[in-house]
Tab-separated table of C-alpha atoms in Angstrom:
chain	number	residue	atom	x	y	z
A	1115	MET	CA	-120.692	-95.355	0.312
A	1116	VAL	CA	-119.254	-92.842	-2.135
A	1117	SER	CA	-115.820	-93.140	-0.533
A	1118	TYR	CA	-116.063	-96.931	-0.544
A	1119	HIS	CA	-116.728	-96.988	-4.305
A	1120	SER	CA	-114.342	-94.134	-5.193
A	1121	SER	CA	-111.785	-96.320	-6.977
A	1122	ARG	CA	-114.447	-98.045	-9.081
A	1123	ILE	CA	-116.074	-94.691	-9.892
A	1124	LYS	CA	-112.759	-93.248	-11.034
A	1125	GLN	CA	-111.477	-96.274	-12.948
A	1126	ASP	CA	-114.685	-97.691	-14.440
A	1127	TYR	CA	-117.844	-95.624	-14.081
A	1128	ILE	CA	-116.507	-92.248	-15.227
A	1129	PRO	CA	-114.557	-93.562	-18.283
A	1130	ASN	CA	-117.508	-95.736	-19.365
A	1131	LEU	CA	-120.008	-92.901	-18.972
A	1132	ARG	CA	-117.794	-90.472	-20.917
A	1133	GLN	CA	-117.327	-92.982	-23.718
A	1134	SER	CA	-121.067	-93.642	-23.870
A	1135	PHE	CA	-121.861	-89.915	-23.955
A	1136	LYS	CA	-119.377	-89.268	-26.763
A	1137	ALA	CA	-120.787	-92.098	-28.878
A	1138	TYR	CA	-124.357	-90.963	-28.229
A	1139	ASP	CA	-123.592	-87.287	-28.981
A	1140	ALA	CA	-121.810	-88.230	-32.204
A	1141	GLU	CA	-124.830	-90.243	-33.313
A	1142	GLN	CA	-127.189	-87.367	-32.501
A	1143	THR	CA	-125.013	-84.960	-34.488
A	1144	ARG	CA	-125.242	-87.180	-37.558
A	1145	HIS	CA	-129.039	-87.300	-37.278
A	1146	VAL	CA	-129.680	-83.722	-36.167
A	1147	ALA	CA	-132.284	-83.262	-38.923
A	1148	ASN	CA	-134.407	-86.055	-37.418
A	1149	THR	CA	-134.509	-84.594	-33.923
A	1150	THR	CA	-137.998	-84.699	-32.425
A	1151	PRO	CA	-139.439	-82.446	-29.688
A	1152	ASP	CA	-139.360	-85.372	-27.266
A	1153	ARG	CA	-135.690	-85.994	-27.988
A	1154	SER	CA	-134.949	-82.318	-27.374
A	1155	VAL	CA	-136.535	-82.625	-23.931
A	1156	VAL	CA	-134.432	-85.707	-23.203
A	1157	ASP	CA	-131.256	-83.950	-24.312
A	1158	ALA	CA	-132.085	-81.094	-21.963
A	1159	GLU	CA	-132.440	-83.615	-19.124
A	1160	LEU	CA	-129.066	-85.139	-20.041
A	1161	SER	CA	-127.308	-81.776	-20.101
A	1162	ALA	CA	-126.983	-81.546	-16.298
A	1163	LEU	CA	-125.128	-84.857	-16.091
A	1164	ARG	CA	-123.066	-84.039	-19.178
A	1165	ASP	CA	-121.936	-80.696	-17.715
A	1166	ILE	CA	-120.732	-82.293	-14.480
A	1167	LEU	CA	-118.998	-85.080	-16.373
A	1168	PHE	CA	-117.089	-83.016	-18.934
A	1169	ASN	CA	-116.928	-79.414	-17.720
A	1170	ASN	CA	-114.334	-78.204	-15.282
A	1171	LEU	CA	-115.783	-77.743	-11.821
A	1172	PRO	CA	-114.470	-75.160	-9.316
A	1173	ASN	CA	-110.951	-75.878	-8.122
A	1174	ASP	CA	-112.033	-76.068	-4.508
A	1175	ILE	CA	-114.493	-78.906	-5.104
A	1176	SER	CA	-113.233	-82.235	-3.800
A	1177	THR	CA	-113.201	-85.520	-5.679
A	1178	PHE	CA	-115.763	-86.827	-3.195
A	1179	ASN	CA	-118.192	-84.002	-3.974
A	1180	LYS	CA	-117.722	-84.416	-7.724
A	1181	HIS	CA	-118.457	-88.131	-7.478
A	1182	LYS	CA	-121.474	-87.363	-5.317
A	1183	LYS	CA	-122.835	-84.878	-7.878
A	1184	LEU	CA	-122.405	-87.421	-10.682
A	1185	ILE	CA	-124.197	-90.124	-8.693
A	1186	VAL	CA	-127.130	-87.865	-7.787
A	1187	ALA	CA	-127.470	-86.580	-11.364
A	1188	SER	CA	-127.421	-90.159	-12.720
A	1189	TYR	CA	-129.972	-91.241	-10.132
A	1190	ASP	CA	-132.311	-88.373	-11.050
A	1191	LEU	CA	-132.132	-89.373	-14.721
A	1192	ARG	CA	-132.770	-93.008	-13.901
A	1193	ARG	CA	-136.060	-92.041	-12.270
A	1194	GLU	CA	-137.283	-90.170	-15.365
A	1195	ALA	CA	-139.588	-92.459	-17.343
A	1196	ALA	CA	-139.317	-90.268	-20.447
A	1197	VAL	CA	-135.523	-90.550	-20.438
A	1198	GLU	CA	-135.635	-94.313	-19.983
A	1199	GLU	CA	-138.106	-94.745	-22.842
A	1200	ALA	CA	-136.182	-92.486	-25.209
A	1201	LEU	CA	-132.789	-94.055	-24.510
A	1202	ASN	CA	-133.607	-97.646	-23.715
A	1203	SER	CA	-136.925	-98.884	-25.079
A	1204	GLY	CA	-138.486	-96.236	-27.329
A	1205	ALA	CA	-138.899	-96.444	-31.083
A	1206	SER	CA	-136.043	-93.980	-31.573
A	1207	SER	CA	-133.628	-95.765	-29.232
A	1208	SER	CA	-130.437	-97.231	-30.645
A	1209	LEU	CA	-127.448	-99.251	-29.537
A	1210	LYS	CA	-125.626	-96.037	-28.589
A	1211	SER	CA	-128.562	-94.692	-26.568
A	1212	ARG	CA	-129.097	-98.014	-24.792
A	1213	THR	CA	-125.413	-98.174	-23.910
A	1214	LEU	CA	-125.660	-94.667	-22.461
A	1215	TRP	CA	-128.690	-95.698	-20.413
A	1216	ILE	CA	-126.810	-98.706	-19.024
A	1217	SER	CA	-123.879	-96.463	-18.037
A	1218	ILE	CA	-126.247	-94.031	-16.296
A	1219	CYS	CA	-127.913	-96.871	-14.390
A	1220	LEU	CA	-124.553	-98.282	-13.331
A	1221	PHE	CA	-123.465	-94.886	-12.018
A	1222	SER	CA	-126.700	-94.457	-10.073
A	1223	ARG	CA	-126.418	-97.798	-8.284
A	1224	VAL	CA	-124.650	-96.227	-5.316
A	1225	ARG	CA	-127.617	-93.966	-4.586
A	1226	VAL	CA	-130.089	-96.771	-5.299
A	1227	ALA	CA	-128.326	-98.847	-2.651
A	1228	TYR	CA	-128.362	-95.880	-0.275
A	1229	ARG	CA	-132.086	-95.301	-0.750
A	1230	THR	CA	-132.781	-99.012	-0.225
A	1231	PHE	CA	-130.666	-98.897	2.919
A	1232	ILE	CA	-132.680	-95.959	4.280
A	1233	GLU	CA	-135.976	-97.642	3.408
A	1234	ILE	CA	-135.010	-100.799	5.290
A	1235	ALA	CA	-133.797	-98.763	8.264
A	1236	GLN	CA	-137.131	-96.971	8.492
A	1237	THR	CA	-139.160	-100.175	8.104
A	1238	LEU	CA	-137.539	-102.689	10.448
A	1239	PRO	CA	-138.118	-101.958	14.159
A	1240	SER	CA	-135.010	-103.998	15.068
A	1241	PHE	CA	-132.745	-102.086	12.699
A	1242	GLY	CA	-130.997	-100.310	15.565
A	1243	HIS	CA	-129.594	-103.635	16.814
A	1244	ILE	CA	-128.000	-104.570	13.479
A	1245	LYS	CA	-124.240	-104.306	13.089
A	1246	PHE	CA	-122.767	-103.329	9.718
A	1247	VAL	CA	-119.259	-104.291	8.671
A	1248	LEU	CA	-117.875	-102.902	5.415
A	1249	VAL	CA	-116.045	-105.633	3.523
A	1250	PRO	CA	-112.706	-104.347	2.166
A	1251	ARG	CA	-112.265	-104.414	-1.583
A	1252	PRO	CA	-110.183	-107.452	-2.562
A	1253	ALA	CA	-106.790	-107.146	-4.195
A	1254	VAL	CA	-107.189	-108.173	-7.837
A	1255	SER	CA	-104.524	-107.985	-10.482
A	1256	PRO	CA	-105.596	-105.216	-12.903
A	1257	LYS	CA	-104.102	-107.163	-15.773
A	1258	PRO	CA	-104.980	-110.609	-17.128
A	1259	PRO	CA	-102.362	-113.407	-17.130
A	1260	GLN	CA	-99.298	-112.598	-19.223
A	1261	ARG	CA	-99.712	-115.774	-21.258
A	1262	PRO	CA	-103.438	-116.536	-21.360
A	1263	ALA	CA	-104.675	-119.697	-23.015
A	1264	THR	CA	-105.436	-119.538	-26.721
A	1265	LEU	CA	-108.764	-120.597	-28.176
A	1266	LYS	CA	-107.244	-123.859	-29.398
A	1267	GLN	CA	-105.815	-124.605	-25.944
A	1268	THR	CA	-109.118	-123.749	-24.268
A	1269	LEU	CA	-111.091	-126.052	-26.552
A	1270	GLY	CA	-108.405	-128.699	-25.984
A	1271	MET	CA	-109.187	-128.578	-22.260
A	1272	LEU	CA	-112.771	-129.397	-23.205
A	1273	LYS	CA	-111.548	-132.173	-25.520
A	1274	LEU	CA	-112.918	-130.336	-28.545
A	1275	ASP	CA	-111.247	-129.482	-31.834
A	1276	LEU	CA	-111.008	-125.974	-33.249
A	1277	ASN	CA	-112.783	-126.197	-36.573
A	1278	LEU	CA	-115.399	-124.414	-38.633
A	1279	ASN	CA	-118.239	-126.631	-37.397
A	1280	ILE	CA	-117.587	-125.763	-33.738
A	1281	THR	CA	-117.212	-122.075	-34.594
A	1282	LYS	CA	-120.514	-121.911	-36.472
A	1283	LYS	CA	-122.329	-123.884	-33.799
A	1284	VAL	CA	-121.144	-121.635	-30.993
A	1285	LEU	CA	-121.279	-118.206	-32.658
A	1286	GLY	CA	-123.290	-118.550	-35.871
A	1287	ASN	CA	-122.782	-118.948	-39.589
A	1288	ASP	CA	-121.147	-115.526	-40.030
A	1289	TRP	CA	-118.086	-116.489	-37.975
A	1290	THR	CA	-114.869	-118.024	-39.269
A	1291	VAL	CA	-112.076	-119.730	-37.340
A	1292	GLY	CA	-109.738	-116.753	-37.801
A	1293	LYS	CA	-112.355	-114.231	-36.703
A	1294	THR	CA	-113.198	-116.345	-33.662
A	1295	GLU	CA	-109.546	-116.656	-32.637
A	1296	GLU	CA	-109.047	-112.889	-32.872
A	1297	ARG	CA	-112.186	-112.197	-30.849
A	1298	PHE	CA	-111.128	-114.705	-28.184
A	1299	LYS	CA	-107.672	-113.142	-28.004
A	1300	ASN	CA	-109.186	-109.710	-27.333
A	1301	LEU	CA	-111.468	-111.127	-24.643
A	1302	GLN	CA	-108.443	-112.558	-22.855
A	1303	LYS	CA	-107.094	-109.012	-22.390
A	1304	GLN	CA	-110.085	-107.847	-20.331
A	1305	ASN	CA	-109.754	-107.125	-16.633
A	1306	LEU	CA	-110.911	-109.681	-14.093
A	1307	ASN	CA	-113.869	-109.159	-11.749
A	1308	VAL	CA	-114.647	-110.406	-8.243
A	1309	HIS	CA	-118.370	-110.947	-7.753
A	1310	ALA	CA	-120.038	-109.940	-4.501
A	1311	GLU	CA	-120.655	-113.512	-3.333
A	1312	VAL	CA	-116.973	-114.395	-3.739
A	1313	GLN	CA	-115.932	-111.192	-2.014
A	1314	MET	CA	-118.175	-111.986	0.953
A	1315	LEU	CA	-116.991	-115.586	1.237
A	1316	ILE	CA	-113.303	-114.621	1.185
A	1317	ALA	CA	-113.928	-111.904	3.766
A	1318	LEU	CA	-115.608	-114.384	6.106
A	1319	ALA	CA	-112.790	-116.885	5.567
A	1320	THR	CA	-110.295	-114.316	6.902
A	1321	ASN	CA	-112.397	-113.036	9.813
A	1322	GLU	CA	-112.095	-114.441	13.314
A	1323	SER	CA	-115.654	-113.358	14.091
A	1324	VAL	CA	-117.117	-116.138	11.928
A	1325	LYS	CA	-118.910	-118.400	14.404
A	1326	SER	CA	-121.227	-121.372	14.207
A	1327	ASP	CA	-124.250	-119.204	15.016
A	1328	LEU	CA	-123.769	-117.003	11.945
A	1329	PHE	CA	-126.852	-117.117	9.723
A	1330	PRO	CA	-125.639	-119.089	6.651
A	1331	TYR	CA	-127.248	-117.007	3.918
A	1332	PHE	CA	-125.983	-114.342	1.502
A	1333	GLY	CA	-128.671	-111.810	0.624
A	1334	CYS	CA	-128.297	-110.794	-3.031
A	1335	SER	CA	-130.318	-108.439	-5.202
A	1336	LYS	CA	-130.017	-110.849	-8.148
A	1337	LEU	CA	-129.623	-114.567	-8.684
A	1338	SER	CA	-126.021	-115.803	-8.519
A	1339	CYS	CA	-124.108	-116.653	-11.668
A	1340	PHE	CA	-123.061	-120.222	-12.452
A	1341	MET	CA	-119.508	-119.888	-11.084
A	1342	CYS	CA	-120.557	-118.128	-7.852
A	1343	SER	CA	-123.278	-120.691	-7.229
A	1344	ARG	CA	-120.950	-123.656	-7.751
A	1345	PHE	CA	-118.196	-122.014	-5.699
A	1346	ILE	CA	-120.516	-121.459	-2.733
A	1347	GLN	CA	-121.976	-124.970	-3.008
A	1348	ALA	CA	-118.525	-126.550	-3.145
A	1349	TYR	CA	-117.331	-124.462	-0.196
A	1350	GLY	CA	-120.381	-125.464	1.831
A	1351	ARG	CA	-122.383	-123.927	4.665
A	1352	PHE	CA	-123.734	-120.832	2.859
A	1353	THR	CA	-126.563	-120.466	0.351
A	1354	THR	CA	-128.111	-117.702	-1.784
A	1355	ARG	CA	-131.533	-117.087	-3.299
A	1356	GLY	CA	-130.633	-119.201	-6.350
A	1357	CYS	CA	-128.703	-119.364	-9.612
A	1358	HIS	CA	-129.665	-118.087	-13.076
A	1359	GLY	CA	-127.320	-120.609	-14.709
A	1360	ARG	CA	-125.330	-118.234	-16.909
A	1361	LEU	CA	-121.570	-117.959	-17.258
A	1362	PHE	CA	-119.754	-114.640	-16.975
A	1363	LYS	CA	-116.491	-113.502	-18.455
A	1364	GLN	CA	-113.553	-112.333	-16.279
A	1365	TRP	CA	-114.782	-114.184	-13.150
A	1366	THR	CA	-112.010	-114.721	-10.616
A	1367	VAL	CA	-111.148	-115.194	-6.960
A	1368	PRO	CA	-108.926	-112.498	-5.406
A	1369	ASN	CA	-105.605	-112.902	-3.672
A	1370	ALA	CA	-106.378	-113.760	-0.063
A	1371	ASP	CA	-103.927	-113.160	2.779
A	1372	GLY	CA	-104.546	-114.063	6.389
A	1373	LEU	CA	-106.940	-116.940	5.798
A	1374	LEU	CA	-108.063	-118.761	8.920
A	1375	PRO	CA	-106.659	-122.280	9.556
A	1376	GLY	CA	-108.050	-124.784	7.077
A	1377	GLN	CA	-109.644	-122.134	4.864
A	1378	SER	CA	-106.975	-122.188	2.137
A	1379	ASP	CA	-107.484	-125.916	1.543
A	1380	ARG	CA	-111.252	-125.521	1.652
A	1381	ILE	CA	-111.222	-122.698	-0.907
A	1382	ALA	CA	-108.745	-124.582	-3.109
A	1383	ARG	CA	-111.002	-127.651	-3.177
A	1384	ALA	CA	-113.976	-125.441	-4.005
A	1385	LEU	CA	-112.096	-123.873	-6.935
A	1386	VAL	CA	-111.121	-127.285	-8.291
A	1387	SER	CA	-114.777	-128.281	-8.102
A	1388	VAL	CA	-115.797	-125.099	-9.955
A	1389	GLN	CA	-113.248	-125.839	-12.670
A	1390	LYS	CA	-114.646	-129.340	-13.197
A	1391	GLU	CA	-118.233	-128.067	-13.271
A	1392	LEU	CA	-117.259	-125.278	-15.666
A	1393	LYS	CA	-115.668	-127.689	-18.130
A	1394	LYS	CA	-118.773	-129.854	-18.004
A	1395	LYS	CA	-121.051	-126.850	-18.486
A	1396	LEU	CA	-119.087	-125.407	-21.408
A	1397	LYS	CA	-118.889	-128.691	-23.270
A	1398	GLU	CA	-122.564	-129.354	-22.638
A	1399	SER	CA	-123.488	-125.878	-23.890
A	1400	ILE	CA	-121.462	-126.254	-27.085
A	1401	GLU	CA	-123.127	-129.582	-27.836
A	1402	THR	CA	-126.622	-128.080	-27.418
A	1403	HIS	CA	-128.365	-124.947	-28.605
A	1404	ILE	CA	-126.846	-121.784	-27.109
A	1405	ARG	CA	-128.976	-118.793	-26.138
A	1406	HIS	CA	-127.123	-115.482	-25.637
A	1407	GLU	CA	-128.821	-112.964	-23.375
A	1408	ARG	CA	-128.214	-110.283	-20.758
A	1409	THR	CA	-128.954	-110.854	-17.082
A	1410	SER	CA	-130.240	-107.339	-16.384
A	1411	VAL	CA	-130.539	-103.892	-17.898
A	1412	VAL	CA	-127.709	-102.559	-15.764
A	1413	GLY	CA	-125.533	-105.633	-15.458
A	1414	GLY	CA	-122.830	-107.236	-17.549
A	1415	SER	CA	-123.529	-109.671	-20.336
A	1416	SER	CA	-123.350	-113.399	-19.865
A	1417	ILE	CA	-121.720	-115.899	-22.173
A	1418	VAL	CA	-124.289	-118.653	-22.487
A	1419	SER	CA	-127.664	-119.714	-21.217
A	1420	LYS	CA	-129.230	-123.131	-21.495
A	1421	TRP	CA	-132.562	-122.511	-19.806
A	1422	PRO	CA	-134.784	-120.086	-21.736
A	1423	GLU	CA	-137.457	-120.355	-19.050
A	1424	ASN	CA	-135.076	-118.810	-16.516
A	1425	THR	CA	-134.964	-115.376	-18.107
A	1426	PRO	CA	-134.584	-112.512	-15.599
A	1427	SER	CA	-138.160	-111.318	-16.041
A	1428	ARG	CA	-139.591	-114.810	-15.625
A	1429	ARG	CA	-137.358	-115.493	-12.629
A	1430	SER	CA	-138.456	-112.206	-11.099
A	1431	GLN	CA	-142.121	-113.134	-11.538
A	1432	ILE	CA	-141.520	-116.507	-9.907
A	1433	ASP	CA	-139.675	-114.878	-7.004
A	1434	GLN	CA	-142.495	-112.386	-6.497
A	1435	MET	CA	-145.133	-115.123	-6.495
A	1436	GLU	CA	-143.104	-117.243	-4.081
A	1437	ALA	CA	-142.523	-114.272	-1.772
A	1438	LYS	CA	-146.232	-113.408	-1.874
A	1439	GLY	CA	-147.163	-116.978	-1.036
A	1440	VAL	CA	-144.762	-117.109	1.911
A	1441	HIS	CA	-145.996	-113.724	3.131
A	1442	GLU	CA	-149.634	-114.868	3.021
A	1443	LYS	CA	-148.826	-118.084	4.902
A	1444	VAL	CA	-146.939	-116.216	7.624
A	1445	LEU	CA	-149.704	-113.635	7.888
A	1446	GLU	CA	-152.358	-116.353	8.211
A	1447	ARG	CA	-150.391	-118.111	10.953
A	1448	PHE	CA	-149.984	-114.806	12.787
A	1449	ARG	CA	-153.722	-114.115	12.587
A	1450	ARG	CA	-154.521	-117.585	13.916
A	1451	SER	CA	-152.047	-117.130	16.766
A	1452	VAL	CA	-153.561	-113.780	17.738
A	1453	MET	CA	-157.083	-115.181	17.518
A	1454	LEU	CA	-156.196	-118.106	19.807
A	1455	GLN	CA	-154.690	-115.708	22.326
A	1456	ILE	CA	-157.855	-113.578	22.253
A	1457	LEU	CA	-160.037	-116.658	22.784
A	1458	ASP	CA	-157.831	-117.775	25.684
A	1459	VAL	CA	-158.103	-114.383	27.341
A	1460	ALA	CA	-161.856	-114.252	26.780
A	1461	GLY	CA	-162.272	-117.736	28.260
A	1462	SER	CA	-160.273	-116.783	31.327
A	1463	CYS	CA	-162.383	-113.663	31.861
A	1464	SER	CA	-165.623	-115.650	31.531
A	1465	TYR	CA	-164.472	-118.173	34.056
């Protein structure tokens, strides 16, 4: 798993974690007089990760082992409740400390996935019969389009005018047209991302092993974003656990070579459908109240949300209640089945 994520660790996780540490350390230096005993303990906990991240390790240590040490150190910090409270939710937490906590959680995801994998393997009796296929990382252009659409052109696609009223309605009273255009221009320079659902769908569309008996469900740790959900629906056949309805920046579909016959047209039609749904969603969101929020403590930020009742915590509670209800129903059916079998056996013996 470390080798599989090596490029992302090198290009994204390490630079982001270093930047977060530098910003956090600079803030702590400015407020050194206000340091509390609890914060000193937290800083001592952070020192192990900081040393691996910035200090030169022995020359004979491989890149794999360095990445492994960083992942384990981040994972150990993530499990410390005192560190989480101090950086993320405590009274003394700040934007810089919360950003550092997010970077630590992102880095630890590899080990979290590994531990979950081990837990499932030790729980399911049929685990030995399961086949695992690592999906290759898709080829994505590291740079955005050379001539991305301007804010005026983008609003024109939605049949909206670029004016002060639209700007204030979307972003708030503190924003001007010029400030909005500059912000939009900077956003257009960000790298594109391929979400897991898209990656899986493209991989299956290029694999000869896809058969009619394949279970048509993508298991995801979180609800799918708006674009992934609409893309999967338009493609057909597969489903996920649901959609949280939010739009993400830098969403894209990778370059796909070797698609199976008919798959290129099917994917193209799905993308056209996503584009139509996206235009409808964006225009609808601009015309109504917009709620900005994050999807998770360790995930990226979304652009808009229309359904305040579908916050991550609320959705999680609903999922837990639904899962508990299904579990109780299955358990009750199992008990009834066993009881009927016992009664049948007892009746046979009596006879």
